Coordinates of C-alpha atoms in Angstrom, one line a residue:
M27 CA 0.5 -63.7 8.8
K28 CA 0.4 -61.4 11.7
Q29 CA 1.8 -57.9 11.8
K30 CA 4.8 -57.7 14.1
N31 CA 6.8 -54.8 12.9
F32 CA 4.5 -51.9 13.8
N33 CA 6.3 -48.7 14.7
K34 CA 5.6 -49.0 18.5
L35 CA 5.6 -45.3 19.0
F36 CA 3.0 -44.9 16.2
V37 CA 0.7 -47.5 17.8
I38 CA 1.0 -45.9 21.2
L39 CA 0.2 -42.5 19.8
L40 CA -2.9 -43.8 18.0
L41 CA -4.2 -46.1 20.6
G42 CA -3.3 -44.0 23.7
T43 CA -5.0 -40.9 25.2
V44 CA -4.9 -39.1 21.9
A45 CA -6.6 -41.9 20.0
Y46 CA -7.5 -41.5 16.3
I47 CA -11.3 -40.8 16.7
P48 CA -13.9 -38.8 14.8
T49 CA -14.8 -35.4 16.3
K50 CA -17.1 -34.1 13.7
S51 CA -19.3 -35.9 11.2
W52 CA -21.4 -35.1 8.1
A53 CA -22.0 -36.7 4.7
Q54 CA -18.9 -38.4 3.4
I55 CA -16.6 -36.7 5.9
Q56 CA -15.3 -37.3 9.5
E57 CA -12.8 -35.0 10.9
R58 CA -10.0 -37.0 12.6
A59 CA -8.2 -36.0 15.8
K60 CA -4.5 -36.6 15.2
P61 CA -1.8 -37.6 17.8
A62 CA -0.4 -34.6 19.5
E63 CA 3.1 -35.9 19.0
W64 CA 2.8 -35.4 15.2
I65 CA 3.4 -31.8 15.8
D66 CA 7.0 -32.6 16.8
L67 CA 7.7 -34.1 13.3
V68 CA 10.4 -32.1 11.5
P69 CA 10.2 -31.2 7.8
G70 CA 10.6 -34.4 5.9
G71 CA 9.4 -36.5 8.8
K72 CA 6.2 -37.3 7.1
F73 CA 5.3 -38.3 3.5
I74 CA 3.2 -35.2 2.9
D75 CA 6.3 -33.1 3.1
L76 CA 7.5 -34.6 -0.1
F77 CA 4.9 -32.9 -2.3
Q78 CA 6.5 -30.1 -4.3
P79 CA 5.1 -26.9 -5.9
I80 CA 3.8 -27.6 -9.4
S81 CA 5.2 -25.9 -12.4
P82 CA 2.4 -24.2 -14.4
V83 CA 1.0 -26.5 -17.0
G84 CA -0.6 -24.6 -19.9
Q85 CA -2.7 -21.5 -19.3
L86 CA -4.4 -20.4 -16.1
T87 CA -8.2 -20.2 -16.6
S88 CA -11.5 -19.8 -14.8
D89 CA -13.5 -20.7 -17.9
T90 CA -14.2 -24.3 -16.7
W91 CA -16.2 -26.4 -14.3
G92 CA -15.6 -26.4 -10.6
T93 CA -16.2 -24.6 -7.3
A94 CA -14.4 -21.4 -6.6
T95 CA -11.8 -23.3 -4.6
V96 CA -10.4 -24.8 -7.8
K97 CA -10.6 -21.8 -10.0
P98 CA -8.7 -20.3 -11.7
R99 CA -6.6 -23.5 -12.4
Y100 CA -4.3 -25.1 -14.9
V101 CA -6.6 -27.4 -16.7
D102 CA -3.7 -29.0 -18.7
N103 CA -2.4 -30.6 -15.5
G104 CA -3.3 -34.3 -16.0
I105 CA -6.5 -34.8 -18.0
E106 CA -9.9 -33.2 -18.0
D107 CA -12.6 -31.9 -20.3
N108 CA -16.3 -30.8 -20.1
E109 CA -17.7 -34.0 -21.7
W110 CA -16.2 -36.6 -19.4
S111 CA -15.5 -37.2 -15.7
Y112 CA -12.2 -38.9 -15.1
W113 CA -11.0 -41.1 -12.2
G114 CA -8.0 -43.0 -11.1
G115 CA -5.2 -44.1 -13.4
N116 CA -1.4 -44.3 -13.4
I117 CA 1.4 -43.6 -15.8
L118 CA 4.1 -45.7 -17.5
E119 CA 6.9 -44.2 -19.7
G120 CA 7.0 -46.0 -23.0
E121 CA 10.0 -46.8 -25.2
D122 CA 8.6 -44.1 -27.5
G123 CA 9.6 -41.5 -24.9
Q124 CA 5.9 -40.6 -24.3
F125 CA 4.0 -40.9 -21.0
H126 CA 1.1 -43.3 -21.2
L127 CA -1.8 -42.8 -18.8
F128 CA -4.5 -45.4 -18.3
V129 CA -7.5 -43.8 -16.7
C130 CA -11.2 -44.4 -16.5
R131 CA -14.0 -42.1 -17.4
W132 CA -17.8 -41.7 -17.8
R133 CA -19.9 -39.1 -19.4
E134 CA -20.4 -36.0 -17.3
D135 CA -24.1 -35.8 -18.4
S136 CA -24.9 -39.3 -17.3
P137 CA -28.2 -39.4 -15.3
K138 CA -26.4 -40.8 -12.2
G139 CA -23.8 -38.1 -12.1
H140 CA -20.7 -39.2 -10.3
H141 CA -22.3 -42.5 -9.5
E142 CA -22.1 -43.5 -13.1
W143 CA -18.6 -44.7 -12.2
S144 CA -19.8 -48.3 -12.2
N145 CA -20.2 -48.0 -16.0
S146 CA -16.9 -46.3 -16.5
I147 CA -14.6 -47.0 -19.5
V148 CA -10.8 -47.3 -19.3
V149 CA -9.0 -45.2 -21.9
H150 CA -5.4 -44.9 -23.0
A151 CA -4.0 -41.3 -23.1
V152 CA -0.5 -40.0 -23.9
S153 CA 1.5 -36.9 -23.3
D154 CA 5.1 -35.6 -23.9
N155 CA 5.1 -34.6 -20.2
S156 CA 4.3 -36.7 -17.2
M157 CA 2.3 -33.7 -15.9
G158 CA 0.2 -33.5 -19.0
P159 CA -1.9 -32.5 -20.8
F160 CA -2.9 -36.0 -21.7
K161 CA -4.9 -36.7 -24.9
V162 CA -7.0 -39.9 -25.3
L163 CA -5.8 -42.2 -28.0
D164 CA -8.2 -45.1 -27.7
E165 CA -10.4 -47.2 -25.4
V166 CA -9.2 -50.3 -23.6
G167 CA -12.6 -51.5 -22.3
K168 CA -15.1 -51.3 -19.5
G169 CA -13.8 -51.1 -16.0
H170 CA -13.0 -48.9 -13.0
N171 CA -10.0 -48.0 -10.9
P172 CA -7.3 -49.1 -13.4
E173 CA -3.7 -49.8 -12.6
V174 CA -1.3 -50.7 -15.3
Y175 CA 1.9 -52.6 -14.9
K176 CA 4.5 -54.5 -17.1
T177 CA 5.3 -58.1 -16.5
A178 CA 8.7 -59.6 -16.7
D179 CA 8.0 -61.1 -20.1
G180 CA 7.1 -57.7 -21.5
R181 CA 3.3 -57.8 -21.5
F182 CA 1.2 -55.0 -20.2
V183 CA -1.6 -55.6 -17.8
V184 CA -4.4 -53.1 -17.0
Y185 CA -6.1 -54.2 -13.8
V186 CA -9.7 -53.1 -13.3
I187 CA -12.2 -54.1 -10.6
D188 CA -13.1 -57.8 -11.2
G189 CA -10.7 -58.4 -14.1
Y190 CA -7.8 -57.2 -16.2
Y191 CA -6.8 -56.4 -19.8
V192 CA -3.5 -57.7 -21.3
A193 CA -1.6 -56.7 -24.4
N194 CA 1.8 -57.1 -25.9
T195 CA 2.2 -53.3 -26.4
L196 CA 0.8 -50.2 -24.7
N197 CA -1.3 -49.6 -27.8
G198 CA -3.1 -53.0 -27.5
P199 CA -5.0 -54.9 -28.8
W200 CA -6.3 -55.7 -25.3
E201 CA -7.7 -59.1 -24.3
Y202 CA -9.9 -59.3 -21.2
G203 CA -9.4 -61.9 -18.5
K204 CA -9.9 -62.7 -14.8
F205 CA -7.4 -63.4 -12.1
E206 CA -7.5 -66.6 -10.1
F207 CA -7.4 -66.1 -6.3
D208 CA -6.5 -68.7 -3.7
Q209 CA -7.3 -67.4 -0.3
R210 CA -5.5 -70.3 1.3
D211 CA -7.9 -71.1 4.1
R212 CA -7.9 -67.4 5.2
P213 CA -10.8 -64.9 5.1
I214 CA -10.5 -62.4 2.3
I215 CA -10.1 -59.0 4.0
E216 CA -12.9 -56.7 2.8
G217 CA -13.2 -58.1 -0.6
L218 CA -11.0 -58.2 -3.7
S219 CA -11.2 -54.7 -5.2
N220 CA -8.9 -51.7 -5.6
L221 CA -5.9 -54.0 -6.0
T222 CA -2.4 -52.6 -6.3
F223 CA 0.6 -54.5 -7.6
V224 CA 4.4 -54.4 -7.5
R225 CA 6.9 -56.6 -9.4
R226 CA 9.7 -58.2 -7.4
E227 CA 13.3 -58.8 -8.6
D228 CA 12.5 -62.3 -9.9
G229 CA 9.5 -61.2 -11.9
S230 CA 6.9 -62.4 -9.4
Y231 CA 4.3 -60.1 -8.0
L232 CA 3.1 -58.8 -4.7
M233 CA -0.4 -57.5 -4.5
V234 CA -2.3 -55.7 -1.7
C235 CA -6.1 -55.6 -1.9
R236 CA -8.3 -52.9 -0.7
G237 CA -8.8 -54.5 2.8
G238 CA -5.0 -54.7 3.4
G239 CA -4.4 -58.4 2.6
V240 CA -1.1 -59.4 1.1
W241 CA -1.0 -61.8 -1.9
F242 CA 1.7 -63.3 -4.1
N243 CA 1.7 -64.3 -7.8
Q244 CA 4.5 -65.9 -9.8
D245 CA 4.2 -64.1 -13.1
G246 CA 1.7 -61.2 -12.8
L247 CA -1.2 -63.0 -14.5
G248 CA -1.6 -66.4 -12.9
K249 CA -3.0 -67.3 -9.5
F250 CA -2.6 -64.9 -6.6
N251 CA -2.1 -66.6 -3.2
Q252 CA -3.1 -64.9 0.1
V253 CA -0.6 -65.0 3.0
S254 CA -1.9 -62.5 5.4
N255 CA -4.4 -63.3 8.2
E256 CA -5.3 -59.7 9.0
R257 CA -4.9 -56.3 7.3
V258 CA -1.5 -54.7 7.3
Y259 CA -2.9 -51.1 7.7
P260 CA -2.6 -49.0 10.9
P261 CA -4.6 -50.3 13.8
V262 CA -7.1 -47.4 13.8
D263 CA -10.7 -46.9 13.0
G264 CA -10.2 -45.8 9.4
R265 CA -12.3 -46.4 6.3
F266 CA -9.5 -47.6 4.2
E267 CA -9.3 -47.9 0.5
D268 CA -7.1 -46.9 -2.5
P269 CA -3.8 -48.6 -1.4
V270 CA -0.8 -48.1 -3.6
I271 CA 2.4 -50.1 -3.3
W272 CA 5.7 -49.5 -5.0
K273 CA 9.3 -50.7 -4.6
D274 CA 12.6 -48.8 -5.0
N275 CA 16.2 -49.8 -4.6
V276 CA 15.9 -49.8 -0.8
Q277 CA 12.5 -50.9 0.3
Y278 CA 8.8 -51.4 -0.3
H279 CA 6.4 -48.5 0.2
L280 CA 2.6 -48.5 0.8
I281 CA 0.1 -45.6 1.1
V282 CA -3.5 -46.2 2.1
N283 CA -6.3 -43.6 2.2
D284 CA -8.9 -43.2 4.9
W285 CA -11.6 -41.8 2.5
L286 CA -14.0 -40.8 5.3
G287 CA -11.4 -38.9 7.3
R288 CA -9.6 -37.6 4.1
I289 CA -6.2 -38.5 5.5
A290 CA -3.8 -41.1 4.2
F291 CA -1.1 -43.2 5.9
Y292 CA 2.4 -44.2 4.8
Q293 CA 4.2 -47.5 5.6
R294 CA 7.5 -49.2 4.7
S295 CA 8.6 -52.8 4.5
K296 CA 11.7 -54.9 3.5
D297 CA 9.6 -57.8 2.2
G298 CA 6.1 -56.5 1.5
V299 CA 4.6 -58.6 4.3
H300 CA 5.8 -57.1 7.6
W301 CA 5.2 -53.3 7.6
K302 CA 6.5 -50.4 9.6
I303 CA 4.1 -47.5 10.0
D304 CA 5.6 -44.0 9.8
P305 CA 3.8 -41.2 11.7
G306 CA 2.2 -38.2 10.1
E307 CA -0.1 -37.7 7.1
A308 CA 0.8 -39.2 3.8
Y309 CA -1.5 -36.7 2.0
M310 CA -4.5 -34.6 2.6
P311 CA -6.5 -32.0 0.8
G312 CA -4.5 -28.8 0.1
I313 CA -1.4 -30.3 -1.5
S314 CA -1.8 -29.0 -5.1
I315 CA 0.0 -25.6 -5.0
Y316 CA 1.8 -24.1 -8.0
E317 CA 5.1 -22.3 -8.1
D318 CA 3.2 -19.0 -8.8
G319 CA 1.0 -19.5 -5.7
T320 CA -2.1 -20.8 -7.4
N321 CA -3.8 -23.2 -5.1
E322 CA -6.2 -25.8 -6.5
D323 CA -8.0 -26.8 -3.3
W324 CA -9.7 -30.0 -4.4
F325 CA -12.3 -31.4 -2.0
K326 CA -11.0 -35.0 -2.2
Y327 CA -7.8 -36.6 -3.3
E328 CA -8.2 -40.3 -4.0
R329 CA -6.7 -43.2 -6.0
I330 CA -3.1 -42.1 -5.5
K331 CA -0.6 -43.7 -8.0
I332 CA 3.1 -43.3 -8.1
F333 CA 5.3 -42.6 -11.1
Q334 CA 8.9 -43.9 -10.5
D335 CA 12.3 -43.2 -11.9
D336 CA 14.9 -45.8 -13.0
L337 CA 15.8 -46.6 -9.4
G338 CA 12.2 -47.0 -8.4
R339 CA 12.1 -43.7 -6.5
A340 CA 8.8 -41.9 -6.3
V341 CA 9.1 -38.8 -8.5
Q342 CA 5.4 -37.9 -9.0
A343 CA 2.0 -38.7 -7.5
N344 CA -1.2 -38.8 -9.6
F345 CA -4.6 -38.4 -8.0
A346 CA -8.3 -38.6 -8.9
V347 CA -9.7 -35.3 -7.6
I348 CA -13.2 -33.9 -7.3
D349 CA -14.3 -30.4 -6.4
T350 CA -17.2 -31.4 -4.1
L351 CA -19.0 -34.2 -2.4
K352 CA -19.5 -37.1 -4.8
N353 CA -23.2 -37.1 -4.1
E354 CA -23.3 -33.4 -5.2
D355 CA -21.8 -34.2 -8.6
K356 CA -24.9 -34.2 -10.8
P357 CA -25.3 -34.5 -14.6
N358 CA -24.9 -31.3 -16.6
D359 CA -23.8 -29.3 -13.6
S360 CA -20.6 -27.3 -12.7
H361 CA -19.0 -30.2 -10.9
S362 CA -16.8 -33.0 -12.1
S363 CA -13.6 -35.0 -11.5
K364 CA -10.2 -35.3 -13.2
N365 CA -6.7 -36.8 -12.9
I366 CA -3.9 -34.5 -11.7
G367 CA -0.1 -34.9 -11.2
I368 CA 2.0 -33.4 -8.3
P369 CA 5.8 -33.7 -8.3
L370 CA 7.5 -35.3 -5.3
K371 CA 10.9 -34.5 -3.6
V372 CA 13.2 -37.3 -4.7
G373 CA 15.4 -39.0 -2.1
M374 CA 19.2 -39.0 -2.2
Q375 CA 21.1 -42.2 -3.1
L376 CA 22.8 -43.4 0.1
D377 CA 25.0 -46.3 1.1
L378 CA 25.8 -47.1 4.7
L379 CA 29.4 -48.3 4.6
N380 CA 29.5 -50.0 8.1
K381 CA 29.5 -53.7 7.6
K382 CA 29.1 -54.6 11.2
Q383 CA 25.6 -54.2 12.7
V384 CA 25.1 -50.7 14.1
T385 CA 24.0 -50.7 17.8
A386 CA 23.7 -48.2 20.6
S387 CA 27.4 -48.7 21.3
T388 CA 28.6 -48.1 17.7
K389 CA 31.1 -45.2 17.7
T390 CA 30.8 -43.9 14.2
M391 CA 28.8 -44.5 11.0
K392 CA 30.0 -43.7 7.5
V393 CA 27.4 -42.9 4.8
L394 CA 28.2 -42.4 1.1
V395 CA 26.0 -39.8 -0.5
K396 CA 26.0 -40.2 -4.3
A397 CA 26.1 -37.4 -6.8
E398 CA 23.6 -37.5 -9.7
S399 CA 22.2 -35.1 -12.3
G400 CA 21.2 -31.9 -10.6
F401 CA 22.6 -32.8 -7.2
D402 CA 26.2 -32.3 -6.0
P403 CA 26.5 -33.5 -2.4
Q404 CA 29.9 -31.9 -1.9
N405 CA 28.5 -28.4 -2.5
D406 CA 24.8 -28.7 -2.1
L407 CA 24.4 -30.1 1.5
D408 CA 24.2 -28.2 4.7
L409 CA 26.2 -30.7 6.7
S410 CA 25.4 -29.2 10.1
S411 CA 21.7 -29.9 9.5
L412 CA 22.0 -33.5 8.6
R413 CA 20.8 -36.3 10.9
Y414 CA 21.1 -40.1 10.2
G415 CA 19.7 -43.1 11.9
A416 CA 16.4 -44.9 12.5
S417 CA 13.4 -43.1 11.1
E418 CA 11.8 -43.2 14.6
E419 CA 14.6 -40.8 15.7
V420 CA 15.3 -38.8 12.5
N421 CA 11.7 -37.9 11.8
F422 CA 11.5 -36.1 15.1
G423 CA 14.7 -34.1 14.6
R424 CA 16.9 -36.6 16.6
G425 CA 19.4 -39.1 15.3
S426 CA 23.2 -39.0 14.8
K427 CA 25.1 -35.8 13.9
V428 CA 27.8 -35.2 11.4
L429 CA 31.4 -35.5 12.6
S430 CA 33.3 -35.0 9.3
S431 CA 33.1 -35.5 5.6
K432 CA 35.5 -36.7 2.8
V433 CA 35.3 -36.3 -1.0
K434 CA 35.0 -39.6 -2.9
G435 CA 35.2 -38.9 -6.6
N436 CA 31.9 -37.0 -7.3
D437 CA 30.4 -38.4 -4.1
L438 CA 30.6 -37.4 -0.5
E439 CA 31.4 -39.7 2.4
I440 CA 30.0 -38.4 5.6
T441 CA 31.0 -39.7 9.1
F442 CA 28.2 -39.6 11.7
E443 CA 28.6 -40.1 15.4
G444 CA 27.1 -43.4 16.6
K445 CA 25.3 -41.8 19.5
G446 CA 21.5 -41.5 19.0
N447 CA 21.3 -43.7 15.9
G448 CA 18.2 -45.5 17.3
F449 CA 18.7 -48.7 15.2
K450 CA 16.9 -51.7 16.6
E451 CA 16.2 -55.2 15.4
D452 CA 13.1 -54.3 13.4
N453 CA 14.9 -51.5 11.4
F454 CA 15.7 -52.4 7.8
A455 CA 16.6 -48.9 6.5
G456 CA 18.5 -45.9 7.6
K457 CA 17.2 -42.4 7.0
M458 CA 19.0 -39.1 6.4
L459 CA 17.2 -35.9 6.8
G460 CA 18.3 -32.3 6.7
K461 CA 18.7 -29.2 4.5
N462 CA 20.6 -28.1 1.4
Q463 CA 22.5 -24.8 1.2
N464 CA 19.3 -23.1 0.2
G465 CA 17.5 -24.2 3.3
E466 CA 15.4 -26.7 1.4
M467 CA 14.6 -30.1 2.9
V468 CA 16.7 -33.1 1.7
F469 CA 16.2 -36.8 2.6
G470 CA 17.2 -40.3 1.6
Y471 CA 17.1 -43.9 2.7
S472 CA 19.9 -46.5 2.8
R473 CA 19.8 -50.2 3.2
L474 CA 21.4 -51.7 6.3
P475 CA 24.2 -54.1 5.2
W476 CA 23.5 -56.6 7.9
V477 CA 19.8 -57.0 6.9
D478 CA 18.8 -59.8 4.5
Y479 CA 16.3 -58.2 2.1
N480 CA 15.5 -61.4 0.1
Q481 CA 14.3 -64.1 2.4
A482 CA 12.0 -67.0 2.1
I483 CA 8.4 -66.2 3.0
L484 CA 6.9 -69.4 4.6
S485 CA 3.2 -69.7 5.0
A486 CA 1.0 -72.6 6.2
R487 CA -2.5 -73.7 5.2
K488 CA -5.1 -74.9 7.7
P489 CA -4.2 -78.3 9.2
E490 CA -6.3 -81.4 8.5
I491 CA -7.1 -84.2 11.0
L492 CA -7.0 -87.5 9.1
K493 CA -8.4 -90.1 11.5
E494 CA -7.8 -93.2 9.5
Q495 CA -4.2 -92.4 8.8
G496 CA -3.7 -91.2 12.4
I497 CA -2.1 -88.0 11.3
V498 CA -2.5 -84.2 11.4
R499 CA -1.5 -82.9 8.0
V500 CA -0.4 -79.3 7.2
K501 CA 1.0 -77.9 4.0
V502 CA 3.7 -75.2 4.1
E503 CA 4.5 -73.1 1.1
N504 CA 7.3 -70.6 0.2
F505 CA 6.3 -67.3 -1.4
G506 CA 9.7 -65.7 -1.2
Q507 CA 12.1 -65.4 -4.1
V508 CA 14.8 -67.7 -2.7
N509 CA 14.8 -71.3 -1.4
S510 CA 14.0 -71.5 2.2
K511 CA 16.3 -73.1 4.8
K512 CA 15.5 -75.7 7.3
A513 CA 12.6 -74.7 9.6
M514 CA 10.5 -76.1 12.5
V515 CA 6.8 -76.4 12.0
S516 CA 4.6 -76.7 15.1
V517 CA 0.9 -77.6 15.1
E518 CA -1.3 -77.2 18.1
I519 CA -4.9 -78.1 18.2
F520 CA -7.3 -76.9 20.8
E521 CA -10.6 -78.5 21.9
D522 CA -13.0 -76.1 23.7
G523 CA -10.1 -73.7 24.1
K524 CA -7.8 -76.3 25.8
S525 CA -4.7 -77.6 24.2
A526 CA -5.4 -81.2 23.1
F527 CA -2.5 -81.9 20.6
V528 CA 0.8 -80.4 19.9
S529 CA 3.6 -81.7 17.7
T530 CA 6.7 -80.3 15.9
K531 CA 8.6 -81.4 12.9
K532 CA 11.6 -80.2 11.0
I533 CA 11.2 -79.5 7.3
K534 CA 13.9 -79.1 4.6
G535 CA 14.2 -76.2 2.2
I536 CA 11.3 -75.2 -0.1
Q537 CA 11.7 -73.6 -3.5
P538 CA 9.8 -70.4 -4.4
F539 CA 6.1 -71.0 -5.1
E540 CA 6.4 -74.6 -4.0
G541 CA 5.2 -76.4 -0.9
V542 CA 5.7 -79.5 1.3
T543 CA 3.2 -81.6 3.2
V544 CA 4.0 -82.2 6.8
D545 CA 2.4 -85.2 8.5
L546 CA 2.3 -85.3 12.3
P547 CA 1.2 -88.6 13.8
F548 CA -1.0 -88.9 16.9
D549 CA -1.5 -91.9 19.1
E550 CA -4.6 -91.7 21.3
F551 CA -5.7 -88.1 20.6
I552 CA -8.6 -88.0 18.2
P553 CA -10.7 -84.8 18.6
L554 CA -14.3 -85.5 18.4
G555 CA -15.8 -82.2 19.5
T556 CA -17.0 -79.5 17.2
N557 CA -15.3 -76.5 18.9
L558 CA -11.8 -77.0 17.5
S559 CA -9.2 -74.4 16.7
F560 CA -5.5 -74.5 15.7
K561 CA -2.2 -72.7 15.8
V562 CA 0.5 -73.3 13.2
S563 CA 3.9 -71.8 14.0
I564 CA 6.9 -71.8 11.6
Q565 CA 10.3 -70.9 13.0
S566 CA 13.5 -70.5 11.1
S567 CA 16.7 -68.9 12.1
K568 CA 16.9 -67.2 8.7
V569 CA 13.4 -65.7 8.5
E570 CA 10.8 -64.1 10.7
S571 CA 8.6 -66.6 12.5
E572 CA 5.0 -66.8 11.4
V573 CA 1.9 -67.9 13.1
F574 CA -1.4 -68.9 11.5
E575 CA -4.5 -69.4 13.8
G576 CA -8.1 -70.2 13.2
S577 CA -11.1 -72.5 13.7
L578 CA -10.9 -76.1 12.6
S579 CA -13.4 -78.7 11.5
G580 CA -13.5 -82.2 13.1
P581 CA -11.4 -85.2 11.8
N582 CA -11.9 -86.6 8.3
R583 CA -13.3 -90.0 8.8

């Protein structure tokens, strides 16, 4: 599937005169030139603004490994010790009220130093606090870059490169297995490693691989099916890895890291397939600052994972951090790596009350800001600072201004002028940005009532030319969570770049994770050449049209 919902401003900035290019290079680093317009982003306009000062965890000490840039530090943040180097890992809160971290490690004194990572072991650690300190309980098994998730039927899965472990409880016992992948006639984008997973409402799973390909799976353990034809990342010359995907009550979120440039990008989506890229850095070195002013200036932040609240909102980010170049981390030296946590600013709960689609001619918009523990919108918000509308406007300090407000129980209904809202057809969320009475940034997203967030996701396989039957055959599958509606499937075949066959057929609805075979008859056209290509288009009034293109073999005889 092709990307169609790029933030056009973002693409122009990155591909225009201030292109995203390297300006300085040395081992494992390239400094990146950033779009000049990023300077105009207001506080809260980029994801990096959500990182909050860290409350001190344990005692501040210099009696530990690391360069001067990370000492003194709070060693009890996350997990670390002198015997092991730790990497990756994410947290789940268990029914026991404890926080369970699945992280990999290798001995610090290994002859390969940091490059012993290929022999790392996944361990299960627990803490009474999501920030740590975490203590190892037991080993899960060999593997690297773990990510743990819970399936709809209550099982726990720990993904590792090239496999997974599954258990009925967070304490195991763990059974090793391997996923099945169906690339569905598409090239696998940069291999199947560093996978990240998110569960959808019906218990099915969406996965993004390191290269930025999107895959779907029905239960979290069975076959994963690729639907994307190209990566969903920003169209820049980045060395991308470490994607992390999560979903809250509004939308999907994705962060991917350019490890060479040491800068990450943030994207949003209504369905996990079509992504909107937000400008500005998602994270960079320099984000671990404590409330007392202590700055742990780690050389690299990688393998970001997100800890979520009951609404799915991101409340904490965990990173694998290292104090120097990976090649410089030798056995029995003063360098190593660990896992740390950083709290995130949590978004407000918002409901846009307008039922009719908001356009440039809309006079007013009403937004309900919900009260919750620790937040009273009636008294906490600086109403004059608030802006609401499309993120493309609000992130740059524009958007619609407040006209009035009204108390609704414990909540606050705010009326915004319609002018400047910026909503267009590709917007699927409204954003509110401003300050509280203490001058601190506040933000939140709302769904847009006229947007359908749970649509069919139709995807075609490569067509076949069946000479004896006199047909061109193509299979169309639905990877959404709802039955599809009627759609038009068009197949065009090119010989030496020239259109030689085109036919269209209407198909009926398809249930989730099922497919239909479409046979398109031909009369005289039988392509005999070897330079064949195809284009399959699927058009439905209820879902975004999709196009699948590629090369094609000759007819089956």
